Amino acid sequence: MHGCILINAFYREQEYLYQAHRLREEFGKLGVRAELLTNDGFPVTVGEKIRSELTEYDFCVFWDKDKYLLHALGKLGVRTFNRPDAILACDDKMTTYLELAGNGIPLPATLPGPLCFREEAEIPLYNAERAEQLLGYPVIVKESYGSQGKGVYRANDRAELIAALDALKCKPYLLQQAIVSSFGKDLRVIVVGNAVLGGMLRRSETDFRSNVGAGGHGTPYAVPDDVRKLSLKIAALLKLDYCGIDFLFREDGSPVVCEVNSNAFFHAFERATGINVAQKYAEHILSRLR
């Protein structure tokens, strides 16, 4: 069996590359060759037909968010992990909430941001007033696309809210109820197939975001049964083979979903928990193919 692990050519941080190298290592231990490829060099040609040399591989672990390449591989019948629709649903945070809504999943109140196409346009005061009525303060304002806590802002009053709305008005974004009781704390749960591998409690002493990429640190956490069942339900709804789900904690300790990451980094998780995520994911992929 011969597969590939596809990463973004322009993202060279070691924290990002770690996942691909670890997966390749674990595939090798299982007797499977997995080449490390990048999305540059135009690997797909679209004309009367779609053509790509990537069809030569038995599978592709798609560790990127290049939606055009992902769509093309899906059309060509290349088995990607995760599947294209699952990656696309998680890549856009607002789409994630829309997919999960109505299925008994606890979510914070969320407003899709109205997209603007004029940089010089002013934010209507009514938008800020309406957000205040629906969400109160503080308000979390997020870019719909992003990871590691980037593009996430906290507005504590109207002036800060208008400033955040103005900064993001020409990008896809959302506004969200702040779970104040979970500022600086969240739970990352890793799911592979129909199994919860474990949990990592992330904390930050200096930021409302607890992402390790934003300065937080992780420690092992025993995943409660209700969170375990909720995690498996979320992965099934989004048709994910692999994901990292981030939970916030309400004042009573009950979980609420923050985000679902189809390409969740697992370096900090492996280091904190001692769980070999790469091995479990590689074994799952081969079991699916066989």
PDB file of C-alpha atoms in Angstrom, residues 111-217:
ATOM      1  CA  LEU A 111     -24.484  35.137  15.126  1.00  0.00           C
ATOM      2  CA  PRO A 112     -23.127  34.872  11.559  1.00  0.00           C
ATOM      3  CA  GLY A 113     -21.441  38.162  10.698  1.00  0.00           C
ATOM      4  CA  PRO A 114     -22.902  40.145   7.788  1.00  0.00           C
ATOM      5  CA  LEU A 115     -20.261  40.182   5.051  1.00  0.00           C
ATOM      6  CA  CYS A 116     -19.276  43.549   3.659  1.00  0.00           C
ATOM      7  CA  PHE A 117     -17.496  44.263   0.362  1.00  0.00           C
ATOM      8  CA  ARG A 118     -16.428  47.881   0.955  1.00  0.00           C
ATOM      9  CA  GLU A 119     -13.461  48.669   3.192  1.00  0.00           C
ATOM     10  CA  GLU A 120     -14.670  52.258   3.615  1.00  0.00           C
ATOM     11  CA  ALA A 121     -18.136  51.223   4.820  1.00  0.00           C
ATOM     12  CA  GLU A 122     -19.102  52.149   8.385  1.00  0.00           C
ATOM     13  CA  ILE A 123     -20.529  49.594  10.800  1.00  0.00           C
ATOM     14  CA  PRO A 124     -24.189  50.488  11.504  1.00  0.00           C
ATOM     15  CA  LEU A 125     -24.772  51.272  15.162  1.00  0.00           C
ATOM     16  CA  TYR A 126     -27.813  48.992  14.987  1.00  0.00           C
ATOM     17  CA  ASN A 127     -25.548  45.963  14.432  1.00  0.00           C
ATOM     18  CA  ALA A 128     -23.719  46.612  17.685  1.00  0.00           C
ATOM     19  CA  GLU A 129     -26.961  47.320  19.559  1.00  0.00           C
ATOM     20  CA  ARG A 130     -28.542  44.118  18.254  1.00  0.00           C
ATOM     21  CA  ALA A 131     -25.486  42.045  19.245  1.00  0.00           C
ATOM     22  CA  GLU A 132     -25.640  43.582  22.731  1.00  0.00           C
ATOM     23  CA  GLN A 133     -29.292  42.572  23.060  1.00  0.00           C
ATOM     24  CA  LEU A 134     -28.713  39.007  21.890  1.00  0.00           C
ATOM     25  CA  LEU A 135     -25.330  38.208  23.452  1.00  0.00           C
ATOM     26  CA  GLY A 136     -24.523  40.751  26.150  1.00  0.00           C
ATOM     27  CA  TYR A 137     -20.930  41.591  27.100  1.00  0.00           C
ATOM     28  CA  PRO A 138     -18.279  40.473  26.740  1.00  0.00           C
ATOM     29  CA  VAL A 139     -18.734  39.309  23.133  1.00  0.00           C
ATOM     30  CA  ILE A 140     -16.387  36.956  21.297  1.00  0.00           C
ATOM     31  CA  VAL A 141     -15.761  37.929  17.671  1.00  0.00           C
ATOM     32  CA  LYS A 142     -14.058  35.298  15.496  1.00  0.00           C
ATOM     33  CA  GLU A 143     -12.862  34.988  11.960  1.00  0.00           C
ATOM     34  CA  SER A 144     -14.642  31.975  10.466  1.00  0.00           C
ATOM     35  CA  TYR A 145     -11.309  30.586   9.256  1.00  0.00           C
ATOM     36  CA  GLY A 146      -8.345  30.230  11.583  1.00  0.00           C
ATOM     37  CA  SER A 147      -6.571  28.021  14.096  1.00  0.00           C
ATOM     38  CA  GLN A 148      -4.397  28.170  17.221  1.00  0.00           C
ATOM     39  CA  GLY A 149      -6.522  30.975  18.670  1.00  0.00           C
ATOM     40  CA  LYS A 150      -5.665  33.395  15.856  1.00  0.00           C
ATOM     41  CA  GLY A 151      -8.378  35.740  14.649  1.00  0.00           C
ATOM     42  CA  VAL A 152     -10.332  35.518  17.929  1.00  0.00           C
ATOM     43  CA  TYR A 153     -11.146  38.741  19.786  1.00  0.00           C
ATOM     44  CA  ARG A 154     -12.967  39.725  22.983  1.00  0.00           C
ATOM     45  CA  ALA A 155     -15.085  42.878  23.031  1.00  0.00           C
ATOM     46  CA  ASN A 156     -15.885  44.158  26.528  1.00  0.00           C
ATOM     47  CA  ASP A 157     -17.986  47.160  25.505  1.00  0.00           C
ATOM     48  CA  ARG A 158     -19.606  48.825  22.502  1.00  0.00           C
ATOM     49  CA  ALA A 159     -16.474  50.675  21.385  1.00  0.00           C
ATOM     50  CA  GLU A 160     -14.427  47.449  21.343  1.00  0.00           C
ATOM     51  CA  LEU A 161     -17.243  45.594  19.577  1.00  0.00           C
ATOM     52  CA  ILE A 162     -17.545  48.191  16.808  1.00  0.00           C
ATOM     53  CA  ALA A 163     -13.756  48.158  16.397  1.00  0.00           C
ATOM     54  CA  ALA A 164     -13.747  44.344  16.039  1.00  0.00           C
ATOM     55  CA  LEU A 165     -16.662  44.393  13.601  1.00  0.00           C
ATOM     56  CA  ASP A 166     -14.908  47.047  11.539  1.00  0.00           C
ATOM     57  CA  ALA A 167     -11.649  45.052  11.464  1.00  0.00           C
ATOM     58  CA  LEU A 168     -13.379  41.864  10.265  1.00  0.00           C
ATOM     59  CA  LYS A 169     -16.229  43.277   8.167  1.00  0.00           C
ATOM     60  CA  CYS A 170     -14.753  42.173   4.825  1.00  0.00           C
ATOM     61  CA  LYS A 171     -13.941  38.655   6.047  1.00  0.00           C
ATOM     62  CA  PRO A 172     -16.247  35.770   6.960  1.00  0.00           C
ATOM     63  CA  TYR A 173     -16.738  36.077  10.724  1.00  0.00           C
ATOM     64  CA  LEU A 174     -19.121  35.415  13.587  1.00  0.00           C
ATOM     65  CA  LEU A 175     -20.111  36.803  16.966  1.00  0.00           C
ATOM     66  CA  GLN A 176     -20.538  34.518  19.934  1.00  0.00           C
ATOM     67  CA  GLN A 177     -21.759  34.463  23.503  1.00  0.00           C
ATOM     68  CA  ALA A 178     -18.773  34.539  25.859  1.00  0.00           C
ATOM     69  CA  ILE A 179     -18.511  31.618  28.275  1.00  0.00           C
ATOM     70  CA  VAL A 180     -16.852  33.762  30.947  1.00  0.00           C
ATOM     71  CA  SER A 181     -16.545  30.857  33.395  1.00  0.00           C
ATOM     72  CA  SER A 182     -14.187  29.174  30.921  1.00  0.00           C
ATOM     73  CA  PHE A 183     -11.910  32.115  30.151  1.00  0.00           C
ATOM     74  CA  GLY A 184      -8.354  30.762  30.089  1.00  0.00           C
ATOM     75  CA  LYS A 185      -9.534  27.145  30.296  1.00  0.00           C
ATOM     76  CA  ASP A 186     -10.858  24.534  27.872  1.00  0.00           C
ATOM     77  CA  LEU A 187     -10.770  20.807  27.193  1.00  0.00           C
ATOM     78  CA  ARG A 188      -9.297  19.316  24.010  1.00  0.00           C
ATOM     79  CA  VAL A 189     -10.645  15.831  23.220  1.00  0.00           C
ATOM     80  CA  ILE A 190      -9.104  13.746  20.426  1.00  0.00           C
ATOM     81  CA  VAL A 191     -11.353  11.313  18.537  1.00  0.00           C
ATOM     82  CA  VAL A 192     -10.139   8.665  16.074  1.00  0.00           C
ATOM     83  CA  GLY A 193     -12.823   6.572  14.376  1.00  0.00           C
ATOM     84  CA  ASN A 194     -15.345   5.565  17.009  1.00  0.00           C
ATOM     85  CA  ALA A 195     -12.945   5.968  19.930  1.00  0.00           C
ATOM     86  CA  VAL A 196     -12.075   8.856  22.236  1.00  0.00           C
ATOM     87  CA  LEU A 197      -8.306   8.685  22.755  1.00  0.00           C
ATOM     88  CA  GLY A 198      -8.212  11.009  25.727  1.00  0.00           C
ATOM     89  CA  GLY A 199      -8.410  14.584  26.904  1.00  0.00           C
ATOM     90  CA  MET A 200      -6.077  17.500  27.597  1.00  0.00           C
ATOM     91  CA  LEU A 201      -7.048  20.400  29.835  1.00  0.00           C
ATOM     92  CA  ARG A 202      -5.588  23.613  28.456  1.00  0.00           C
ATOM     93  CA  ARG A 203      -5.020  26.656  30.650  1.00  0.00           C
ATOM     94  CA  SER A 204      -3.683  30.147  30.206  1.00  0.00           C
ATOM     95  CA  GLU A 205      -2.879  32.523  33.034  1.00  0.00           C
ATOM     96  CA  THR A 206      -2.611  35.570  30.762  1.00  0.00           C
ATOM     97  CA  ASP A 207      -5.249  35.219  28.007  1.00  0.00           C
ATOM     98  CA  PHE A 208      -8.935  34.329  27.694  1.00  0.00           C
ATOM     99  CA  ARG A 209      -7.825  31.930  24.935  1.00  0.00           C
ATOM    100  CA  SER A 210      -6.291  28.731  26.245  1.00  0.00           C
ATOM    101  CA  ASN A 211      -4.819  27.462  22.959  1.00  0.00           C
ATOM    102  CA  VAL A 212      -1.271  26.143  23.301  1.00  0.00           C
ATOM    103  CA  GLY A 213      -0.440  28.144  20.173  1.00  0.00           C
ATOM    104  CA  ALA A 214      -1.570  31.283  22.020  1.00  0.00           C
ATOM    105  CA  GLY A 215       0.540  30.574  25.104  1.00  0.00           C
ATOM    106  CA  GLY A 216      -1.573  28.050  27.005  1.00  0.00           C
ATOM    107  CA  HIS A 217      -0.269  24.794  28.493  1.00  0.00           C
TER     108      HIS A 217
END
